[in-house]
C-alpha atoms as a PDB file:
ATOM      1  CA  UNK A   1      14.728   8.039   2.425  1.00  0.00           C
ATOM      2  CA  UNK A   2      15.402   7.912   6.011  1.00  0.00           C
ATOM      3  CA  UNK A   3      17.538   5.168   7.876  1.00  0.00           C
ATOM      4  CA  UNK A   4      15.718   2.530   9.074  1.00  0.00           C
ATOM      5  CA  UNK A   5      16.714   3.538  12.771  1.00  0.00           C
ATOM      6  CA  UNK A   6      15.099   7.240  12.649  1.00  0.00           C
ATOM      7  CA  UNK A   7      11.640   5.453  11.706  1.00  0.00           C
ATOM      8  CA  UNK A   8       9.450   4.712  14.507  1.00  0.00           C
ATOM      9  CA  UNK A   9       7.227   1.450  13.742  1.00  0.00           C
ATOM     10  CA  UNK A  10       6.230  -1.052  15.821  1.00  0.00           C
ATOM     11  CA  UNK A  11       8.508  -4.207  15.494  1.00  0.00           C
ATOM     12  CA  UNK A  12       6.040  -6.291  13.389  1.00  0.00           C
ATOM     13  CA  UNK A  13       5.585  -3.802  10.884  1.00  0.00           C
ATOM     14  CA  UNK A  14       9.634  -3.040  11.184  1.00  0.00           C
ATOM     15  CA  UNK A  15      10.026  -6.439  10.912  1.00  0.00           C
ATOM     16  CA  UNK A  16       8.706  -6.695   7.119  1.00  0.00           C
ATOM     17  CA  UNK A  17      11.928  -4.549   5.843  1.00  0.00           C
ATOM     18  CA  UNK A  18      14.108  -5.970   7.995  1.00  0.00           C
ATOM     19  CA  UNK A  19      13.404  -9.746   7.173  1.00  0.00           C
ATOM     20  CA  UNK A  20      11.095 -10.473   3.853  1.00  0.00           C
ATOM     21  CA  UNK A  21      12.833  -7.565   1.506  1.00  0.00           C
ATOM     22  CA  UNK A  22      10.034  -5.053   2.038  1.00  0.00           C
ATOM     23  CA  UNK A  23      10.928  -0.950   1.096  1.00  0.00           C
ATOM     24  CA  UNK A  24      10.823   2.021   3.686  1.00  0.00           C
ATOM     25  CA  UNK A  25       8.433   4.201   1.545  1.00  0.00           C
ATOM     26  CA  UNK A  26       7.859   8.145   2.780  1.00  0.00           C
ATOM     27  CA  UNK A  27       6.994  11.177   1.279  1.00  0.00           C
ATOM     28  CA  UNK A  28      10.500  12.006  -0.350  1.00  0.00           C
ATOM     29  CA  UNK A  29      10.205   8.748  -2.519  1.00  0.00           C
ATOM     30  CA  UNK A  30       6.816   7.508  -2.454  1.00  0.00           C
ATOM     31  CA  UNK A  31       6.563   9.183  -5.815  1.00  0.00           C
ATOM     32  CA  UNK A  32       9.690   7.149  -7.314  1.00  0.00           C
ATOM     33  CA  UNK A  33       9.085   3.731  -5.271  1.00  0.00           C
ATOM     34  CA  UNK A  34       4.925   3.652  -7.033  1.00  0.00           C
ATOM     35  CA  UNK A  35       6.645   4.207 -10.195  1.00  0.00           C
ATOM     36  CA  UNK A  36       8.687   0.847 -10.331  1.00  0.00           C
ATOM     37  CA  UNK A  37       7.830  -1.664 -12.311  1.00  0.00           C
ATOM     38  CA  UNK A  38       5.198  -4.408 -12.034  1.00  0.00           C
ATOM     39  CA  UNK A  39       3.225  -5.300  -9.032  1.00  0.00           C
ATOM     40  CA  UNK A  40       3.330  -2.881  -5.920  1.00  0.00           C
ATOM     41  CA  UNK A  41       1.300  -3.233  -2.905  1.00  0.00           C
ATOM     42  CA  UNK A  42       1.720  -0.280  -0.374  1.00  0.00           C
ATOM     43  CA  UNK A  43       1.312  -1.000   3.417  1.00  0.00           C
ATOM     44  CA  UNK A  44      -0.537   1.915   5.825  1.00  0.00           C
ATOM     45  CA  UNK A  45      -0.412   0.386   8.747  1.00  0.00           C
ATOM     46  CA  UNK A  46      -1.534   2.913  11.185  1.00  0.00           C
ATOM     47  CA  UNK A  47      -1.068   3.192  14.579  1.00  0.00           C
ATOM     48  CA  UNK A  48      -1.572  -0.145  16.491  1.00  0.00           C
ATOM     49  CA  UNK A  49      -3.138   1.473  19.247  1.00  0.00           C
ATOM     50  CA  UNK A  50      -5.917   2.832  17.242  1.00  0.00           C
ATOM     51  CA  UNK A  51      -5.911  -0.144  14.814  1.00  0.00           C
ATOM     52  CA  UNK A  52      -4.556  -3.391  16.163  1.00  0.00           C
ATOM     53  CA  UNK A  53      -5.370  -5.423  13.457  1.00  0.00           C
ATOM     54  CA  UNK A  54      -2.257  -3.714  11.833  1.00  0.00           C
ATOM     55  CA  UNK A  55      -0.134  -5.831  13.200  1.00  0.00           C
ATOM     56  CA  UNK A  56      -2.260  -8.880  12.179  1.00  0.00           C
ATOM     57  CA  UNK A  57      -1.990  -7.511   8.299  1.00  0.00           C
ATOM     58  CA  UNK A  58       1.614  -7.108   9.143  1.00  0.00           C
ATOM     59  CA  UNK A  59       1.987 -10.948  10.125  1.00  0.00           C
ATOM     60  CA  UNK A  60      -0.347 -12.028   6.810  1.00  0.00           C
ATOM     61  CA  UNK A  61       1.556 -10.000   4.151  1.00  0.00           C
ATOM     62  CA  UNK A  62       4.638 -11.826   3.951  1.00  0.00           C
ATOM     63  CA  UNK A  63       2.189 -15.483   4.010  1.00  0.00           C
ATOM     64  CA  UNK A  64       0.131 -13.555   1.153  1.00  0.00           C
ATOM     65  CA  UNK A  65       3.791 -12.871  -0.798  1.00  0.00           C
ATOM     66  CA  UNK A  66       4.934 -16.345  -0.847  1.00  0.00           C
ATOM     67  CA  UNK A  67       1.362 -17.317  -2.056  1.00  0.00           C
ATOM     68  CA  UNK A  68       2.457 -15.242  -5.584  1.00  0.00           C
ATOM     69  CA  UNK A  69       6.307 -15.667  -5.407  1.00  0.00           C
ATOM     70  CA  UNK A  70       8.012 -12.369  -7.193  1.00  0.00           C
ATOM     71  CA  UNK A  71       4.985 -11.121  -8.436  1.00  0.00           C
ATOM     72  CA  UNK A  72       4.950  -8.160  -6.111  1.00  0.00           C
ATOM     73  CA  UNK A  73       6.944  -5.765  -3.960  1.00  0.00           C
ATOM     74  CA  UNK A  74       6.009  -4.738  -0.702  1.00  0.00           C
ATOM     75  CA  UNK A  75       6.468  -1.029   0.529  1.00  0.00           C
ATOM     76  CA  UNK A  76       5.818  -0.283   4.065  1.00  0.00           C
ATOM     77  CA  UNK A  77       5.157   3.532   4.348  1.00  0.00           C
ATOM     78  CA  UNK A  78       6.957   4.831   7.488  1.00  0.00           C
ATOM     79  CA  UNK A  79       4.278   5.793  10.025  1.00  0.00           C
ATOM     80  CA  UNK A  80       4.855   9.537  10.270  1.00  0.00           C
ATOM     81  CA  UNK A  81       4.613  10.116   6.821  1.00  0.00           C
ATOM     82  CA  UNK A  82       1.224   7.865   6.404  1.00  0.00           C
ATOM     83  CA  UNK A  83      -0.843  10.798   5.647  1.00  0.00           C
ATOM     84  CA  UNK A  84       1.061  12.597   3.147  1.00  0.00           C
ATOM     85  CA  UNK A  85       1.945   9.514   1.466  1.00  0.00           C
ATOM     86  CA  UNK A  86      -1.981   8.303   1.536  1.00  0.00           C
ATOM     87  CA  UNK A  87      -3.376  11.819  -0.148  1.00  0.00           C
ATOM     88  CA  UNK A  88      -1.320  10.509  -3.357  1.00  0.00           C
ATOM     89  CA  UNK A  89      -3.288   7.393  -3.827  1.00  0.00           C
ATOM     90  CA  UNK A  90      -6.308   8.029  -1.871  1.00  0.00           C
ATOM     91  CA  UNK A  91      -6.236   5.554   0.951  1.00  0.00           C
ATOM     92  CA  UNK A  92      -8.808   6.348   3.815  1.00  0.00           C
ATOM     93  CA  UNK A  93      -8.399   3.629   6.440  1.00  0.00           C
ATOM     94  CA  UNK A  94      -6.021   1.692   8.214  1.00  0.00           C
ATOM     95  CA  UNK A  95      -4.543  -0.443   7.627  1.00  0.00           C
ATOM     96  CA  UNK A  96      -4.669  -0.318   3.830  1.00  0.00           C
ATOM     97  CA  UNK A  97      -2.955  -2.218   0.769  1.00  0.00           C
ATOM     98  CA  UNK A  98      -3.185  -0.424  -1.825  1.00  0.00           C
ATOM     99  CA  UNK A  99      -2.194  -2.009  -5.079  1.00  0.00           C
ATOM    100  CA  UNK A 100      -0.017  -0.603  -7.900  1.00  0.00           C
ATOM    101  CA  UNK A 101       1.393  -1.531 -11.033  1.00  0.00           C
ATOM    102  CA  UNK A 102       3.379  -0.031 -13.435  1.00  0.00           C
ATOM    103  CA  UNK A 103       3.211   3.318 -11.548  1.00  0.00           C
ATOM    104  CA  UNK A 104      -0.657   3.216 -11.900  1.00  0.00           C
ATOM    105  CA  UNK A 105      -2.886   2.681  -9.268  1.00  0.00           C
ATOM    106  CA  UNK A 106      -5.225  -0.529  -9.682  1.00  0.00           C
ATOM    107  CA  UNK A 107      -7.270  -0.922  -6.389  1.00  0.00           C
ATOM    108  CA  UNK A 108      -7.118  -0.690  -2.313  1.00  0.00           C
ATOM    109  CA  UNK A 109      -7.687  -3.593   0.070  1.00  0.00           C
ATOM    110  CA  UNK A 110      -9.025  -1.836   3.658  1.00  0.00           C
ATOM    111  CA  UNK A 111      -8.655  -3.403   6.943  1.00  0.00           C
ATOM    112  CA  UNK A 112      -8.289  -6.702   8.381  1.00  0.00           C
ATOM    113  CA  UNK A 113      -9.781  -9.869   6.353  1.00  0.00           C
ATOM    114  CA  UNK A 114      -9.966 -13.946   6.601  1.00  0.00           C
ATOM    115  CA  UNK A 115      -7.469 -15.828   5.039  1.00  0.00           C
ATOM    116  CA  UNK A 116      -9.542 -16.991   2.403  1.00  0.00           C
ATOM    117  CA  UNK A 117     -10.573 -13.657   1.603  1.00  0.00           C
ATOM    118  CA  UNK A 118      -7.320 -12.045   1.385  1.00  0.00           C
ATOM    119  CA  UNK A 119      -6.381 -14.771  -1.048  1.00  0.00           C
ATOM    120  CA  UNK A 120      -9.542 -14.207  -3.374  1.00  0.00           C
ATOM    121  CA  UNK A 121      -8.937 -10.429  -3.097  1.00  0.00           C
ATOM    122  CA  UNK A 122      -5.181  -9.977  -3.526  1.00  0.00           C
ATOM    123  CA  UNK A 123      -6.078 -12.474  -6.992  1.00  0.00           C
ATOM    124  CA  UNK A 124      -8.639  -9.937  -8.062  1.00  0.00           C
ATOM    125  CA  UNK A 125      -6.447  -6.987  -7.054  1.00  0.00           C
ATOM    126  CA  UNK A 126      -3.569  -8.628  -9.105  1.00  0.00           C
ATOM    127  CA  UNK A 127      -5.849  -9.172 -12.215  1.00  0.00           C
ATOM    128  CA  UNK A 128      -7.650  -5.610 -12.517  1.00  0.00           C
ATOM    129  CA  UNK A 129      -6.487  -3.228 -14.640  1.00  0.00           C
ATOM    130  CA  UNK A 130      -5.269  -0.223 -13.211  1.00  0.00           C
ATOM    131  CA  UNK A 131      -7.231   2.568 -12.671  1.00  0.00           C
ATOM    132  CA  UNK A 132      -7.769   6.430 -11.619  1.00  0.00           C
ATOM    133  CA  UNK A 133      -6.805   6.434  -8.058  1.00  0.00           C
ATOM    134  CA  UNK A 134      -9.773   7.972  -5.550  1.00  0.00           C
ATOM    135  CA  UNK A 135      -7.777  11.364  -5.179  1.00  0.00           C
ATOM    136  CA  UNK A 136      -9.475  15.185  -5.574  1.00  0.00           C
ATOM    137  CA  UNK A 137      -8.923  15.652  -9.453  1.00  0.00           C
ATOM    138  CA  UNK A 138      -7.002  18.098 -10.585  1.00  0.00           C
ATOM    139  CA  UNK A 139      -8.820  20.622 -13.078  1.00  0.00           C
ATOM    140  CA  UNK A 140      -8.304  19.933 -16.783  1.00  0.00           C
ATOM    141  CA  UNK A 141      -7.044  23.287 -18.687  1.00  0.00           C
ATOM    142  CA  UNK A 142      -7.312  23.320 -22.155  1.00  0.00           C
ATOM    143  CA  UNK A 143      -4.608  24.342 -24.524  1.00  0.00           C
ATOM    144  CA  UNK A 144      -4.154  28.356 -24.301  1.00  0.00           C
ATOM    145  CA  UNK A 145      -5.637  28.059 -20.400  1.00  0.00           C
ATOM    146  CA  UNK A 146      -8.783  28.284 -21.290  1.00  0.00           C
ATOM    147  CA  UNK A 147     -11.141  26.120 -18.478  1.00  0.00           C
ATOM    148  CA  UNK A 148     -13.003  23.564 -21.121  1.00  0.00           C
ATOM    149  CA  UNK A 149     -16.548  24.230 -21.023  1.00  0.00           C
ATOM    150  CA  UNK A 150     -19.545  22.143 -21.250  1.00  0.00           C
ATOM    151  CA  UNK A 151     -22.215  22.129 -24.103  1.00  0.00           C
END
């Protein structure tokens, strides 16, 4: 993981590692941080140029964690590793949440929403079973290499 001083992000986003416990995730240890235990809910935030409401997600997610003390860790993927990072787990937009548990992925929350929604969808998100994540499958081989075929 890089140091917290060789990632550029804009102070809000910063700001959630700094002050409310939140994880620098990147592409070295993405892989390791989504396998932890329990609740996980990833933060893309995107450039703030491009997609200001970043910073307003950035200023709701710590509101939204004391809402369900403990029951989930935040991980704030450093901005220049956003796209590698987001190919893993199949988020498309920014700023995303995308929701893990148990090193499986369970569902992605997309942009900017009301109050009262977030707090209906981060219950839902935190009651769904996980699922496959929307990434390009990999092909299924059977055993010998043969490509299963169908009937």
């Amino acid at each position: 993981m890089k140091e917290e001083t060789d990632i550029a992000a804009p102070p809000l986003v910063a700001r959630l590692v700094r002050e409310f416990g939140a994880d620098w995730v990147d592409a070295d240890n993405a892989a390791a941080w989504g396998q932890g235990a329990g609740d996980r809910l990833l933060f893309f935030s995107g450039d703030p140029v491009r997609f200001p409401e970043c910073l307003d997600v950035a200023v709701v997610l710590p509101e939204l964690q004391s809402v369900w003390p403990g029951r989930f860790r935040i991980g704030v993927v450093a901005p220049a590793d956003e796209d590698a990072v987001a190919r893993r787990w199949g988020a498309q937009r920014w700023p995303s949440l995308v929701f893990l548990r148990d090193g499986r992925y369970v569902t992605t929350l997309a942009g900017m929403h009301d109050w009262s929604d977030y707090l209906i969808r981060v219950d839902e998100a935190l009651q769904m079973a996980p699922q496959r994540a929307p990434t390009v499958g990999i092909p299924v081989v059977a055993a010998g290499g043969a490509a299963p075929s169908c009937p």
